[in-house]
Short mmCIF file of N, CA and C and ligand atoms in Angstrom, two decimals:
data_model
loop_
_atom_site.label_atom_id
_atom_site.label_comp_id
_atom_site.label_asym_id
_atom_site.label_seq_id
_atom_site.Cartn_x
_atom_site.Cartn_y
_atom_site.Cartn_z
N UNK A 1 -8.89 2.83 0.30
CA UNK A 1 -9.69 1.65 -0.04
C UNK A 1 -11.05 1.69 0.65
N UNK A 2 -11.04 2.38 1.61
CA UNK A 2 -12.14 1.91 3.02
C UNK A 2 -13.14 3.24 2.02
N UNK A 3 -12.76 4.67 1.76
CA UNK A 3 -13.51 5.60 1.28
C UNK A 3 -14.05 4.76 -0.21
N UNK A 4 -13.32 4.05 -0.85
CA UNK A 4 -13.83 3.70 -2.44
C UNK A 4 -14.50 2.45 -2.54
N UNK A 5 -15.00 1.62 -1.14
CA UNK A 5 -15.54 0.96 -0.76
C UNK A 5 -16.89 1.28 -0.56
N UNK A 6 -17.12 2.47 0.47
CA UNK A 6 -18.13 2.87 1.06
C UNK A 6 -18.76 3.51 -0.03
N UNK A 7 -18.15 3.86 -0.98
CA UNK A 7 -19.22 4.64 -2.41
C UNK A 7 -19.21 3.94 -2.95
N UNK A 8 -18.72 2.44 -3.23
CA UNK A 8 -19.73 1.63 -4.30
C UNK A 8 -20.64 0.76 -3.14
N UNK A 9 -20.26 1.02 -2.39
CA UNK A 9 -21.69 0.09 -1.63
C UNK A 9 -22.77 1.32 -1.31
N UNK A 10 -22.69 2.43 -1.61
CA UNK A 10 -23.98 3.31 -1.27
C UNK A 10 -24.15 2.90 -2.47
N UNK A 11 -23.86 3.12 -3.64
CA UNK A 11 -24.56 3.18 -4.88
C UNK A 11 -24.92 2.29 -5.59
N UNK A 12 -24.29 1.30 -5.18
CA UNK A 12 -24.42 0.35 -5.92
C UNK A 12 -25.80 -0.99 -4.85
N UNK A 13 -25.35 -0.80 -3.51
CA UNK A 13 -25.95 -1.95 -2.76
C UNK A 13 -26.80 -0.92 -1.50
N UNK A 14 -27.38 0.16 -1.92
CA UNK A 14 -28.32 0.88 -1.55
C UNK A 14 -28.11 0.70 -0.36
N UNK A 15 -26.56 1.00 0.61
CA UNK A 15 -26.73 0.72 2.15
C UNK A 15 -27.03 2.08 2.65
N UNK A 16 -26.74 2.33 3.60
CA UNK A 16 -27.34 3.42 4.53
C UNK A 16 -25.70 3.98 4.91
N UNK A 17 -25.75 4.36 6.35
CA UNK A 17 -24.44 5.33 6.79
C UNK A 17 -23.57 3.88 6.85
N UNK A 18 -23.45 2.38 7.15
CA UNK A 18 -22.77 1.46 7.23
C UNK A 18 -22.53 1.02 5.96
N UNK A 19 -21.58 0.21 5.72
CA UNK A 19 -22.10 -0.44 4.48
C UNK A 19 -22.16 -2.18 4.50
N UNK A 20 -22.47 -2.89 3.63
CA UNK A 20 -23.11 -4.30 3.88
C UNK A 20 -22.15 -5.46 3.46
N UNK A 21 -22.60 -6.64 4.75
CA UNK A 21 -21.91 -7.52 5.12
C UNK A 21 -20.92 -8.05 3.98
N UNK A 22 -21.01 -8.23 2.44
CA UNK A 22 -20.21 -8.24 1.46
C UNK A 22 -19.14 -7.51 1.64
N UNK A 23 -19.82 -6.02 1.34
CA UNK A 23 -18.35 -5.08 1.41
C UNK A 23 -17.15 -4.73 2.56
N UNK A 24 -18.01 -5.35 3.36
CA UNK A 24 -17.18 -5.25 4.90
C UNK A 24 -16.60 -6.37 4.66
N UNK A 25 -16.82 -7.63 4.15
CA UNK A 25 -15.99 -8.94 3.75
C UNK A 25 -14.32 -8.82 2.56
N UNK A 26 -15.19 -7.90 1.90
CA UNK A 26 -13.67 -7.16 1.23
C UNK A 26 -12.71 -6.11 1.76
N UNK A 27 -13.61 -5.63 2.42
CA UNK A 27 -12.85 -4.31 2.96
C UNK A 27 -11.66 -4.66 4.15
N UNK A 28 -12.63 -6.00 4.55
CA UNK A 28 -11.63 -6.81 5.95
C UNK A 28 -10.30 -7.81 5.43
N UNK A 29 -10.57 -8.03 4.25
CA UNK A 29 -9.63 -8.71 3.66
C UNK A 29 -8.27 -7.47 2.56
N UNK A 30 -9.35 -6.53 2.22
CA UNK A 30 -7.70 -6.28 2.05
C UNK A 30 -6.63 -5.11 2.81
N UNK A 31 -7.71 -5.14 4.36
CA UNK A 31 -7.03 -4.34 5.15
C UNK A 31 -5.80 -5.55 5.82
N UNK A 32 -6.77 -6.66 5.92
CA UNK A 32 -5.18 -7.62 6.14
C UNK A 32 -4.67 -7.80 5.51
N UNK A 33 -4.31 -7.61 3.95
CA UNK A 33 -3.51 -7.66 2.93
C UNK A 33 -2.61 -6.68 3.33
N UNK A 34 -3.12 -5.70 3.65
CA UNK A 34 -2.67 -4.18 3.56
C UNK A 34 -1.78 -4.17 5.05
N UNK A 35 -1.96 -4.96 5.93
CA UNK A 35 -1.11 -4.92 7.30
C UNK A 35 -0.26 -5.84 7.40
N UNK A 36 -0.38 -7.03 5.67
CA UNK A 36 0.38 -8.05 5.73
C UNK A 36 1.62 -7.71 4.57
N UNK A 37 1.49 -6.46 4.09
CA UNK A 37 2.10 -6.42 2.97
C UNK A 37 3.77 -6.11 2.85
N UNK A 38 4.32 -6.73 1.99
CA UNK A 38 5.61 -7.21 2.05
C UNK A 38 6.68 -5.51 2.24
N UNK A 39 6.05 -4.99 1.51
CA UNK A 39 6.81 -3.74 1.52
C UNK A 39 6.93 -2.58 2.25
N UNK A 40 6.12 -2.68 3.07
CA UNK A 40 5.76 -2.09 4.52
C UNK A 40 5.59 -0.42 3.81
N UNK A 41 6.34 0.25 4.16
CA UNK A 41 6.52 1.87 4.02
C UNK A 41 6.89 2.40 2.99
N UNK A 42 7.81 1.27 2.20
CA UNK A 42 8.16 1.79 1.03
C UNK A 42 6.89 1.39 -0.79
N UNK A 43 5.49 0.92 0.30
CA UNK A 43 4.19 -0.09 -0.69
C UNK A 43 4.15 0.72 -1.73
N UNK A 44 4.10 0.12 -3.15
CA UNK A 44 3.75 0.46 -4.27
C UNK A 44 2.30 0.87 -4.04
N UNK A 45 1.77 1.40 -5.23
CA UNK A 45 0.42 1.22 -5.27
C UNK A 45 -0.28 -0.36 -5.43
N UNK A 46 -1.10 -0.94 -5.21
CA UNK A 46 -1.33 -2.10 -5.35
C UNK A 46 -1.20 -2.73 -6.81
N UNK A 47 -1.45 -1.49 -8.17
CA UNK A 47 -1.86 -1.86 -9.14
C UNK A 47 -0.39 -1.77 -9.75
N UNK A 48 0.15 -1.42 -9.19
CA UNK A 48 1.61 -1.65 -9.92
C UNK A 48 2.53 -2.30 -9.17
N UNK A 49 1.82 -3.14 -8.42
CA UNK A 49 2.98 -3.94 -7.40
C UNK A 49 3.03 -5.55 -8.02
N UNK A 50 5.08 -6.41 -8.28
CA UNK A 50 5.08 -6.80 -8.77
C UNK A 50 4.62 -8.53 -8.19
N UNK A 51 3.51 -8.22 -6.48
CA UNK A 51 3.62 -9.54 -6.17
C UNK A 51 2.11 -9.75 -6.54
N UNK A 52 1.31 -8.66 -6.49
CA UNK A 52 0.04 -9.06 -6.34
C UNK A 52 -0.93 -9.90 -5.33
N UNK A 53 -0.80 -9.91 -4.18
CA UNK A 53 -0.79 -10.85 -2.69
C UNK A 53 -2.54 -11.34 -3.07
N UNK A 54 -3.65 -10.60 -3.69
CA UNK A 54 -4.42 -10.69 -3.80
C UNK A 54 -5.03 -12.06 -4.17
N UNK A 55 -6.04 -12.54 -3.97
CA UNK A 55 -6.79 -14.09 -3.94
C UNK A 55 -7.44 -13.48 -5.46
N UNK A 56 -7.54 -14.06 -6.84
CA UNK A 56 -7.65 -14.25 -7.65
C UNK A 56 -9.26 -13.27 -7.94
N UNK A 57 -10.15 -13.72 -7.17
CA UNK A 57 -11.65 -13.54 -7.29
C UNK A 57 -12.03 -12.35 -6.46
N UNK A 58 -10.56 -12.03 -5.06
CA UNK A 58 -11.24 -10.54 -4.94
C UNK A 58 -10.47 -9.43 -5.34
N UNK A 59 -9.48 -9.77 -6.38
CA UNK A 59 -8.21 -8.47 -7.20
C UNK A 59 -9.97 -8.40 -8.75
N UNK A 60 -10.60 -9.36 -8.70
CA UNK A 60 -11.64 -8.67 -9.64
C UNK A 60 -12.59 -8.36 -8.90
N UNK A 61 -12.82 -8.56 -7.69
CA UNK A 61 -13.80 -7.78 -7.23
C UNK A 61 -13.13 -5.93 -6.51
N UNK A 62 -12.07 -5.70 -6.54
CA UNK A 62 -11.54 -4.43 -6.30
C UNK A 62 -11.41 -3.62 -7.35
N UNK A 63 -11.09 -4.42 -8.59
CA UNK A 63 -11.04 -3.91 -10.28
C UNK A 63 -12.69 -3.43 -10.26
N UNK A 64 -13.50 -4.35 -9.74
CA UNK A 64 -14.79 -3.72 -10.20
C UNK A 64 -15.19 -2.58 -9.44
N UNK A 65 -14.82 -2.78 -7.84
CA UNK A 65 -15.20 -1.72 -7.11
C UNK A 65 -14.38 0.02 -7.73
N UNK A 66 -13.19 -0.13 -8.09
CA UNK A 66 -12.11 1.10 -8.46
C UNK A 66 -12.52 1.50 -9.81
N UNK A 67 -13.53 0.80 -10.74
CA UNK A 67 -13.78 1.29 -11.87
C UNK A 67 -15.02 1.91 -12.12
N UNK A 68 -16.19 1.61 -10.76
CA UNK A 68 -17.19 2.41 -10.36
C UNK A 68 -17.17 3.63 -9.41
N UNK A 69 -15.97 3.34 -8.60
CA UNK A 69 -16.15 4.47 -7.86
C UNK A 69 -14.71 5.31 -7.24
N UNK A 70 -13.60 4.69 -8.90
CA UNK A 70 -12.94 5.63 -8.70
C UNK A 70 -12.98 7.32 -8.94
N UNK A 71 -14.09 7.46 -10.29
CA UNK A 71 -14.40 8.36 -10.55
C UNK A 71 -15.22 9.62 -9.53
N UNK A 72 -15.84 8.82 -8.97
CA UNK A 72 -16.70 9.43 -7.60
C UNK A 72 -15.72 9.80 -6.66
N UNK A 73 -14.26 9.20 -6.68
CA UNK A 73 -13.20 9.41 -5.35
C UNK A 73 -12.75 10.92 -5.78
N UNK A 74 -12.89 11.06 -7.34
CA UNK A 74 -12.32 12.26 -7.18
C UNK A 74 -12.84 13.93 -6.75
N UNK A 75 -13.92 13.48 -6.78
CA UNK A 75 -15.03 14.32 -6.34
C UNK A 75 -15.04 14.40 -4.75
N UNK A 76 -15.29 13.29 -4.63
CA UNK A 76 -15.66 13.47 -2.98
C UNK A 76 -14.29 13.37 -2.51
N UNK A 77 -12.97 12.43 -2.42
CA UNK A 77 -11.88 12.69 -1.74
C UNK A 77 -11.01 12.87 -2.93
N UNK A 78 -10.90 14.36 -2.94
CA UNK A 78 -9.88 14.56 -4.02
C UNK A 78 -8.12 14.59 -3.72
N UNK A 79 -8.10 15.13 -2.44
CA UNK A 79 -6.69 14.93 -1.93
C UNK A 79 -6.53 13.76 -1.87
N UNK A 80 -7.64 12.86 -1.26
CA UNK A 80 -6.78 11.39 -1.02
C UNK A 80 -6.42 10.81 -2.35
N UNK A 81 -7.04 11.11 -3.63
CA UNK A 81 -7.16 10.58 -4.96
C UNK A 81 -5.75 11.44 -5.20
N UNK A 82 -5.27 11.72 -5.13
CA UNK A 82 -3.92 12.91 -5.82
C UNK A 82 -2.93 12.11 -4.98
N UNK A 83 -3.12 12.16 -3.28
CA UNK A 83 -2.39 11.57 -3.24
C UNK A 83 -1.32 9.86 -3.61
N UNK A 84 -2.96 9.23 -3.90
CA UNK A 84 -2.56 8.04 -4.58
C UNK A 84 -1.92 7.90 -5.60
N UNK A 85 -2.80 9.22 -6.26
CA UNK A 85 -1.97 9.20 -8.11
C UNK A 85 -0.57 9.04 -7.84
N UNK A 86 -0.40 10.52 -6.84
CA UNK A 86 1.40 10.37 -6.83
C UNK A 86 1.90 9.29 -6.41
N UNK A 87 1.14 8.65 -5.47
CA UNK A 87 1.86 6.93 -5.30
C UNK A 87 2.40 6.50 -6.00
N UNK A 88 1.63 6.52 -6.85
CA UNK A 88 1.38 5.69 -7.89
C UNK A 88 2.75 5.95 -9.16
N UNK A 89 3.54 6.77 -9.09
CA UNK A 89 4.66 7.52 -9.77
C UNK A 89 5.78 6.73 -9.24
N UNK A 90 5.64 6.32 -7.81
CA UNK A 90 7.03 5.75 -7.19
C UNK A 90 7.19 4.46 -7.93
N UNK A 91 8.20 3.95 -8.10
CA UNK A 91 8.46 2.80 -8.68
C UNK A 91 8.27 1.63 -7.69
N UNK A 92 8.06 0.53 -7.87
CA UNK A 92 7.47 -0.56 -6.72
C UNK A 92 9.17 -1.07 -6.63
N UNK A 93 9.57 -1.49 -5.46
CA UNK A 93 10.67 -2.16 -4.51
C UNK A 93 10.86 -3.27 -5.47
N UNK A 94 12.23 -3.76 -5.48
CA UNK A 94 12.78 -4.97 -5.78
C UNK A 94 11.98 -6.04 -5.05
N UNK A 95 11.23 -7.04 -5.90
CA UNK A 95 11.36 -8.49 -5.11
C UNK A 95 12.09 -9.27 -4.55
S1 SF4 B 1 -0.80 -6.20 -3.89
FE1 SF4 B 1 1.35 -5.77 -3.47
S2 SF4 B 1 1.38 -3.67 -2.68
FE2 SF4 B 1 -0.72 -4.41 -2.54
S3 SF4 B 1 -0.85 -5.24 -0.47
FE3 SF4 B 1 -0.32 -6.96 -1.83
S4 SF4 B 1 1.90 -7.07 -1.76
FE4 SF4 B 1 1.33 -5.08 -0.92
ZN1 ZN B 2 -22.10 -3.40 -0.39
#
């Protein structure tokens, strides 16, 4: 999340080596999502998980960030992108 963050805020919000107070506002929220999340070790991918923990206005602001710069993830972090894919294969935990 933190790598597909930092490339839509270079490209999109022209930051420098940091990126800006917005994206650090998302990035901080769904790292506590991410330390609050129900499934601990066994976590779906987010996009196939059946609780969705996300606040309404920033699950579309992550849709927007993952549709600009998922494509760029695969380029620049391609292992980490493979490894998600395969995440993404496991079936999400019983509610
Ligand atoms: S959306 Fe689902 S998988 Fe993602 S952090 Fe929230 S509860 Fe966990
Ligand atoms: Zn930004």
């Amino acid at each position: 999340m933190e790598a597909m963050i930092k490339i839509y805020c270079r490209d999109h919000h022209r930051s420098g080596a940091t990126i800006c107070a917005e994206c650090q506002a998302l990035l901080d929220y769904a790292t506590v999502r991410l330390e609050r999340c129900r499934f601990g070790e066994s976590k779906p991918t987010c996009a196939k998980c059946p609780v969705h923990c996300y606040q309404r206005t920033r699950r579309e602001q992550v849709k927007v960030v993952m549709r600009q710069a998922g494509p760029r993830m695969l380029w620049e972090h391609p292992v980490m992108s493979l490894r998600h894919w395969l995440d993404g294969f496991r079936a999400a935990p019983e509610v």
